[in-house]
Amino acid sequence: MKFSIINRDNWQRKEYFEHYLQQQTTFSMTNEINITVLMKNLKKKGYKLYPAFIFMVTRIVNSHREFRTCFNSEGNLGYWSEICPCYTIFNNSTHTFSAIWTPNMNNFSKFHFQYEKDVRKYKDTSSLFPIEPIPDNNIPISMIPWSSFNAFNLNINNGGNFLLPIITGGKYSLVNDELFLPVALQIHHSVCDGYHASIFMNDLQRLANESEEWV
């Protein structure tokens, strides 16, 4: 992984970045993604929805620099060359969760295999972060499969310096013979606008529609 430092003086987003960073402005967008085609393609091969969701989100984030822009551990502003997913898994005994990460992979079948291997190994752990060290170039992804929602907001109080996106899925619903998955995206306004949030949602829907190509 490589972290490229941004020269703020020559950065076209400098004014926006400084304004919204000072205000500590974040915003969220929730959308219902039609996963009817995706679920059919997953079912054909016996794959699960959650790893497919993680795979799609990671691919989108790695396709747009805005979603990889952040401060590194030394306080420098820049962007990662690649992001890996850090996602939650549920412990059915304690009703708590753990956050684990899997290296980014371009092949879904390989990612699904590694996902299931990691879940089997860590699903009964009582640790919040059982795999350490956690790489700095990660984004938080989670799923709330017990309930659908129209909006969801997760707040991180760290002085407003967490700039990477936070993505949360919910329980999908059946509406007129089609399946819809609620997806919430929270981002920092200093690095992303409504335009970028729309790109994320549109790309997610496109990947679901074109899932036969990568499942």
CSV table of C-alpha atoms in Angstrom, one decimal:
chain,number,residue,atom,x,y,z
A,1,MET,CA,0.0,0.0,0.0
A,2,LYS,CA,1.2,3.5,-0.8
A,3,PHE,CA,0.1,6.8,0.8
A,4,SER,CA,0.5,9.8,-1.5
A,5,ILE,CA,0.6,13.2,0.3
A,6,ILE,CA,-1.7,15.9,-1.2
A,7,ASN,CA,-0.1,19.4,-1.7
A,8,ARG,CA,-2.9,21.5,-0.3
A,9,ASP,CA,-1.6,24.7,-2.0
A,10,ASN,CA,-2.1,23.2,-5.4
A,11,TRP,CA,-5.2,21.2,-4.5
A,12,GLN,CA,-8.4,22.3,-6.3
A,13,ARG,CA,-10.4,21.3,-3.3
A,14,LYS,CA,-8.4,23.4,-0.8
A,15,GLU,CA,-11.1,25.9,-0.1
A,16,TYR,CA,-13.8,23.3,0.4
A,17,PHE,CA,-11.6,21.1,2.4
A,18,GLU,CA,-10.5,23.8,4.9
A,19,HIS,CA,-14.1,25.1,5.2
A,20,TYR,CA,-15.8,21.8,6.0
A,21,LEU,CA,-12.9,20.5,8.1
A,22,GLN,CA,-13.2,23.5,10.3
A,23,GLN,CA,-16.9,23.0,10.6
A,24,GLN,CA,-16.4,19.3,11.1
A,25,THR,CA,-19.2,18.6,8.6
A,26,THR,CA,-20.2,15.1,7.8
A,27,PHE,CA,-23.4,13.9,6.1
A,28,SER,CA,-25.0,10.6,5.3
A,29,MET,CA,-27.1,9.3,2.4
A,30,THR,CA,-29.3,6.2,2.4
A,31,ASN,CA,-30.5,4.5,-0.7
A,32,GLU,CA,-32.4,1.2,-1.5
A,33,ILE,CA,-30.3,-0.9,-3.9
A,34,ASN,CA,-32.2,-3.3,-6.1
A,35,ILE,CA,-30.4,-6.6,-5.5
A,36,THR,CA,-32.9,-8.9,-7.3
A,37,VAL,CA,-30.4,-9.8,-10.1
A,38,LEU,CA,-27.5,-10.0,-7.6
A,39,MET,CA,-29.3,-12.5,-5.3
A,40,LYS,CA,-30.2,-14.7,-8.3
A,41,ASN,CA,-26.5,-14.8,-9.4
A,42,LEU,CA,-25.3,-15.4,-5.9
A,43,LYS,CA,-27.8,-18.2,-5.4
A,44,LYS,CA,-26.7,-20.0,-8.5
A,45,LYS,CA,-23.2,-20.4,-7.1
A,46,GLY,CA,-24.1,-20.8,-3.4
A,47,TYR,CA,-22.5,-17.5,-2.4
A,48,LYS,CA,-23.6,-15.2,0.5
A,49,LEU,CA,-24.9,-11.6,0.3
A,50,TYR,CA,-22.7,-10.0,2.9
A,51,PRO,CA,-19.3,-10.9,1.4
A,52,ALA,CA,-20.7,-9.7,-2.0
A,53,PHE,CA,-21.7,-6.4,-0.4
A,54,ILE,CA,-18.2,-6.0,1.1
A,55,PHE,CA,-16.6,-6.9,-2.2
A,56,MET,CA,-18.7,-4.3,-4.2
A,57,VAL,CA,-18.2,-1.5,-1.6
A,58,THR,CA,-14.4,-2.1,-1.6
A,59,ARG,CA,-14.3,-2.1,-5.4
A,60,ILE,CA,-16.1,1.2,-5.6
A,61,VAL,CA,-13.9,2.8,-2.9
A,62,ASN,CA,-10.8,1.7,-4.8
A,63,SER,CA,-12.1,3.2,-8.0
A,64,HIS,CA,-12.4,6.8,-6.7
A,65,ARG,CA,-9.6,8.7,-5.0
A,66,GLU,CA,-12.1,10.8,-3.0
A,67,PHE,CA,-13.1,7.7,-1.0
A,68,ARG,CA,-9.5,6.9,-0.2
A,69,THR,CA,-8.5,10.4,1.0
A,70,CYS,CA,-7.7,10.8,4.7
A,71,PHE,CA,-5.0,11.7,7.3
A,72,ASN,CA,-2.4,9.1,7.9
A,73,SER,CA,-0.9,8.2,11.3
A,74,GLU,CA,1.6,11.1,11.0
A,75,GLY,CA,-1.2,13.6,10.4
A,76,ASN,CA,-0.5,14.1,6.7
A,77,LEU,CA,-3.3,14.6,4.3
A,78,GLY,CA,-3.2,12.3,1.3
A,79,TYR,CA,-4.8,9.2,-0.2
A,80,TRP,CA,-4.1,5.5,-0.2
A,81,SER,CA,-3.3,3.6,-3.4
A,82,GLU,CA,-5.6,0.8,-2.2
A,83,ILE,CA,-8.2,0.3,0.6
A,84,CYS,CA,-9.0,-3.0,2.3
A,85,PRO,CA,-12.3,-3.8,4.0
A,86,CYS,CA,-12.7,-3.9,7.8
A,87,TYR,CA,-16.1,-5.5,8.5
A,88,THR,CA,-18.1,-6.7,11.5
A,89,ILE,CA,-19.1,-10.3,12.2
A,90,PHE,CA,-21.7,-11.3,14.8
A,91,ASN,CA,-21.2,-13.6,17.8
A,92,ASN,CA,-24.5,-15.5,18.3
A,93,SER,CA,-23.7,-16.5,21.8
A,94,THR,CA,-22.8,-13.1,23.3
A,95,HIS,CA,-24.7,-11.0,20.8
A,96,THR,CA,-21.6,-8.8,20.4
A,97,PHE,CA,-19.5,-8.3,17.3
A,98,SER,CA,-15.9,-8.3,16.1
A,99,ALA,CA,-14.3,-6.3,13.4
A,100,ILE,CA,-12.0,-8.2,11.2
A,101,TRP,CA,-10.3,-7.4,7.9
A,102,THR,CA,-9.5,-9.3,4.8
A,103,PRO,CA,-6.9,-8.2,2.1
A,104,ASN,CA,-8.4,-6.6,-0.9
A,105,MET,CA,-8.9,-9.1,-3.8
A,106,ASN,CA,-10.1,-8.5,-7.4
A,107,ASN,CA,-11.5,-12.0,-7.7
A,108,PHE,CA,-14.8,-12.4,-5.9
A,109,SER,CA,-14.6,-16.2,-5.5
A,110,LYS,CA,-11.2,-15.9,-3.8
A,111,PHE,CA,-12.5,-13.2,-1.6
A,112,HIS,CA,-15.6,-15.2,-0.7
A,113,PHE,CA,-13.4,-18.2,0.2
A,114,GLN,CA,-11.1,-16.1,2.5
A,115,TYR,CA,-14.2,-14.4,4.0
A,116,GLU,CA,-15.7,-17.7,5.1
A,117,LYS,CA,-12.4,-18.9,6.4
A,118,ASP,CA,-11.9,-15.8,8.5
A,119,VAL,CA,-15.5,-15.9,9.8
A,120,ARG,CA,-15.2,-19.5,10.9
A,121,LYS,CA,-12.0,-18.7,12.7
A,122,TYR,CA,-13.2,-15.6,14.5
A,123,LYS,CA,-17.0,-15.8,14.8
A,124,ASP,CA,-16.8,-17.0,18.4
A,125,THR,CA,-14.2,-14.6,19.7
A,126,SER,CA,-14.9,-12.1,22.4
A,127,SER,CA,-12.4,-9.6,21.1
A,128,LEU,CA,-13.5,-6.4,19.2
A,129,PHE,CA,-10.4,-6.6,17.0
A,130,PRO,CA,-9.1,-10.2,16.9
A,131,ILE,CA,-6.8,-9.6,13.9
A,132,GLU,CA,-4.0,-7.2,14.7
A,133,PRO,CA,-2.3,-5.1,13.6
A,134,ILE,CA,-5.2,-3.5,11.7
A,135,PRO,CA,-3.9,-1.8,8.5
A,136,ASP,CA,-4.3,1.9,8.3
A,137,ASN,CA,-5.7,1.7,4.8
A,138,ASN,CA,-9.1,0.2,5.8
A,139,ILE,CA,-12.7,1.3,5.7
A,140,PRO,CA,-15.4,0.3,8.1
A,141,ILE,CA,-18.2,-1.8,6.6
A,142,SER,CA,-21.1,-3.4,8.6
A,143,MET,CA,-24.5,-5.0,8.1
A,144,ILE,CA,-27.6,-4.9,10.3
A,145,PRO,CA,-29.5,-7.9,9.0
A,146,TRP,CA,-32.2,-7.9,11.6
A,147,SER,CA,-33.9,-4.7,10.5
A,148,SER,CA,-34.4,-2.6,7.5
A,149,PHE,CA,-34.1,1.2,7.7
A,150,ASN,CA,-34.8,4.4,5.9
A,151,ALA,CA,-31.8,6.2,7.3
A,152,PHE,CA,-28.8,5.4,9.4
A,153,ASN,CA,-26.1,7.6,10.9
A,154,LEU,CA,-22.9,6.5,12.7
A,155,ASN,CA,-20.9,9.3,14.4
A,156,ILE,CA,-17.2,9.2,15.2
A,157,ASN,CA,-16.1,11.9,17.6
A,158,ASN,CA,-12.3,12.2,17.0
A,159,GLY,CA,-12.1,15.9,16.4
A,160,GLY,CA,-13.6,15.6,12.9
A,161,ASN,CA,-10.5,14.1,11.4
A,162,PHE,CA,-11.9,10.8,10.2
A,163,LEU,CA,-12.4,11.3,6.5
A,164,LEU,CA,-12.9,7.9,5.1
A,165,PRO,CA,-16.4,6.6,4.2
A,166,ILE,CA,-18.5,4.5,6.6
A,167,ILE,CA,-20.9,2.0,4.9
A,168,THR,CA,-23.7,0.1,6.5
A,169,GLY,CA,-26.2,-2.3,5.0
A,170,GLY,CA,-29.5,-3.4,6.5
A,171,LYS,CA,-32.1,-6.2,6.1
A,172,TYR,CA,-33.4,-6.4,2.5
A,173,SER,CA,-37.1,-6.3,1.8
A,174,LEU,CA,-39.3,-7.9,-0.9
A,175,VAL,CA,-41.4,-5.3,-2.8
A,176,ASN,CA,-43.4,-6.3,-5.8
A,177,ASP,CA,-41.3,-9.4,-6.4
A,178,GLU,CA,-38.1,-7.4,-6.2
A,179,LEU,CA,-35.5,-7.3,-3.4
A,180,PHE,CA,-34.2,-4.0,-2.0
A,181,LEU,CA,-31.2,-3.6,0.3
A,182,PRO,CA,-31.0,-0.4,2.4
A,183,VAL,CA,-27.5,1.0,2.3
A,184,ALA,CA,-26.2,4.0,4.3
A,185,LEU,CA,-23.1,6.0,3.4
A,186,GLN,CA,-21.5,8.5,5.7
A,187,ILE,CA,-18.8,10.7,4.5
A,188,HIS,CA,-16.9,13.8,5.5
A,189,HIS,CA,-17.9,16.9,3.5
A,190,SER,CA,-14.3,18.1,3.4
A,191,VAL,CA,-13.3,15.4,0.9
A,192,CYS,CA,-16.7,14.4,-0.6
A,193,ASP,CA,-19.8,16.1,-1.8
A,194,GLY,CA,-23.3,15.0,-2.8
A,195,TYR,CA,-21.9,14.3,-6.2
A,196,HIS,CA,-19.5,11.7,-4.9
A,197,ALA,CA,-22.1,10.1,-2.6
A,198,SER,CA,-24.3,9.8,-5.7
A,199,ILE,CA,-21.5,8.2,-7.6
A,200,PHE,CA,-21.1,5.6,-4.8
A,201,MET,CA,-24.8,4.7,-4.9
A,202,ASN,CA,-25.0,4.6,-8.7
A,203,ASP,CA,-21.9,2.4,-8.9
A,204,LEU,CA,-23.3,0.1,-6.2
A,205,GLN,CA,-26.5,-0.4,-8.2
A,206,ARG,CA,-24.6,-0.9,-11.4
A,207,LEU,CA,-22.4,-3.6,-9.8
A,208,ALA,CA,-25.5,-5.3,-8.5
A,209,ASN,CA,-27.1,-5.2,-11.9
A,210,GLU,CA,-24.0,-6.5,-13.7
A,211,SER,CA,-23.2,-9.1,-11.0
A,212,GLU,CA,-23.2,-11.9,-13.5
A,213,GLU,CA,-19.9,-10.5,-14.8
A,214,TRP,CA,-18.0,-10.8,-11.5
A,215,VAL,CA,-19.9,-13.4,-9.3
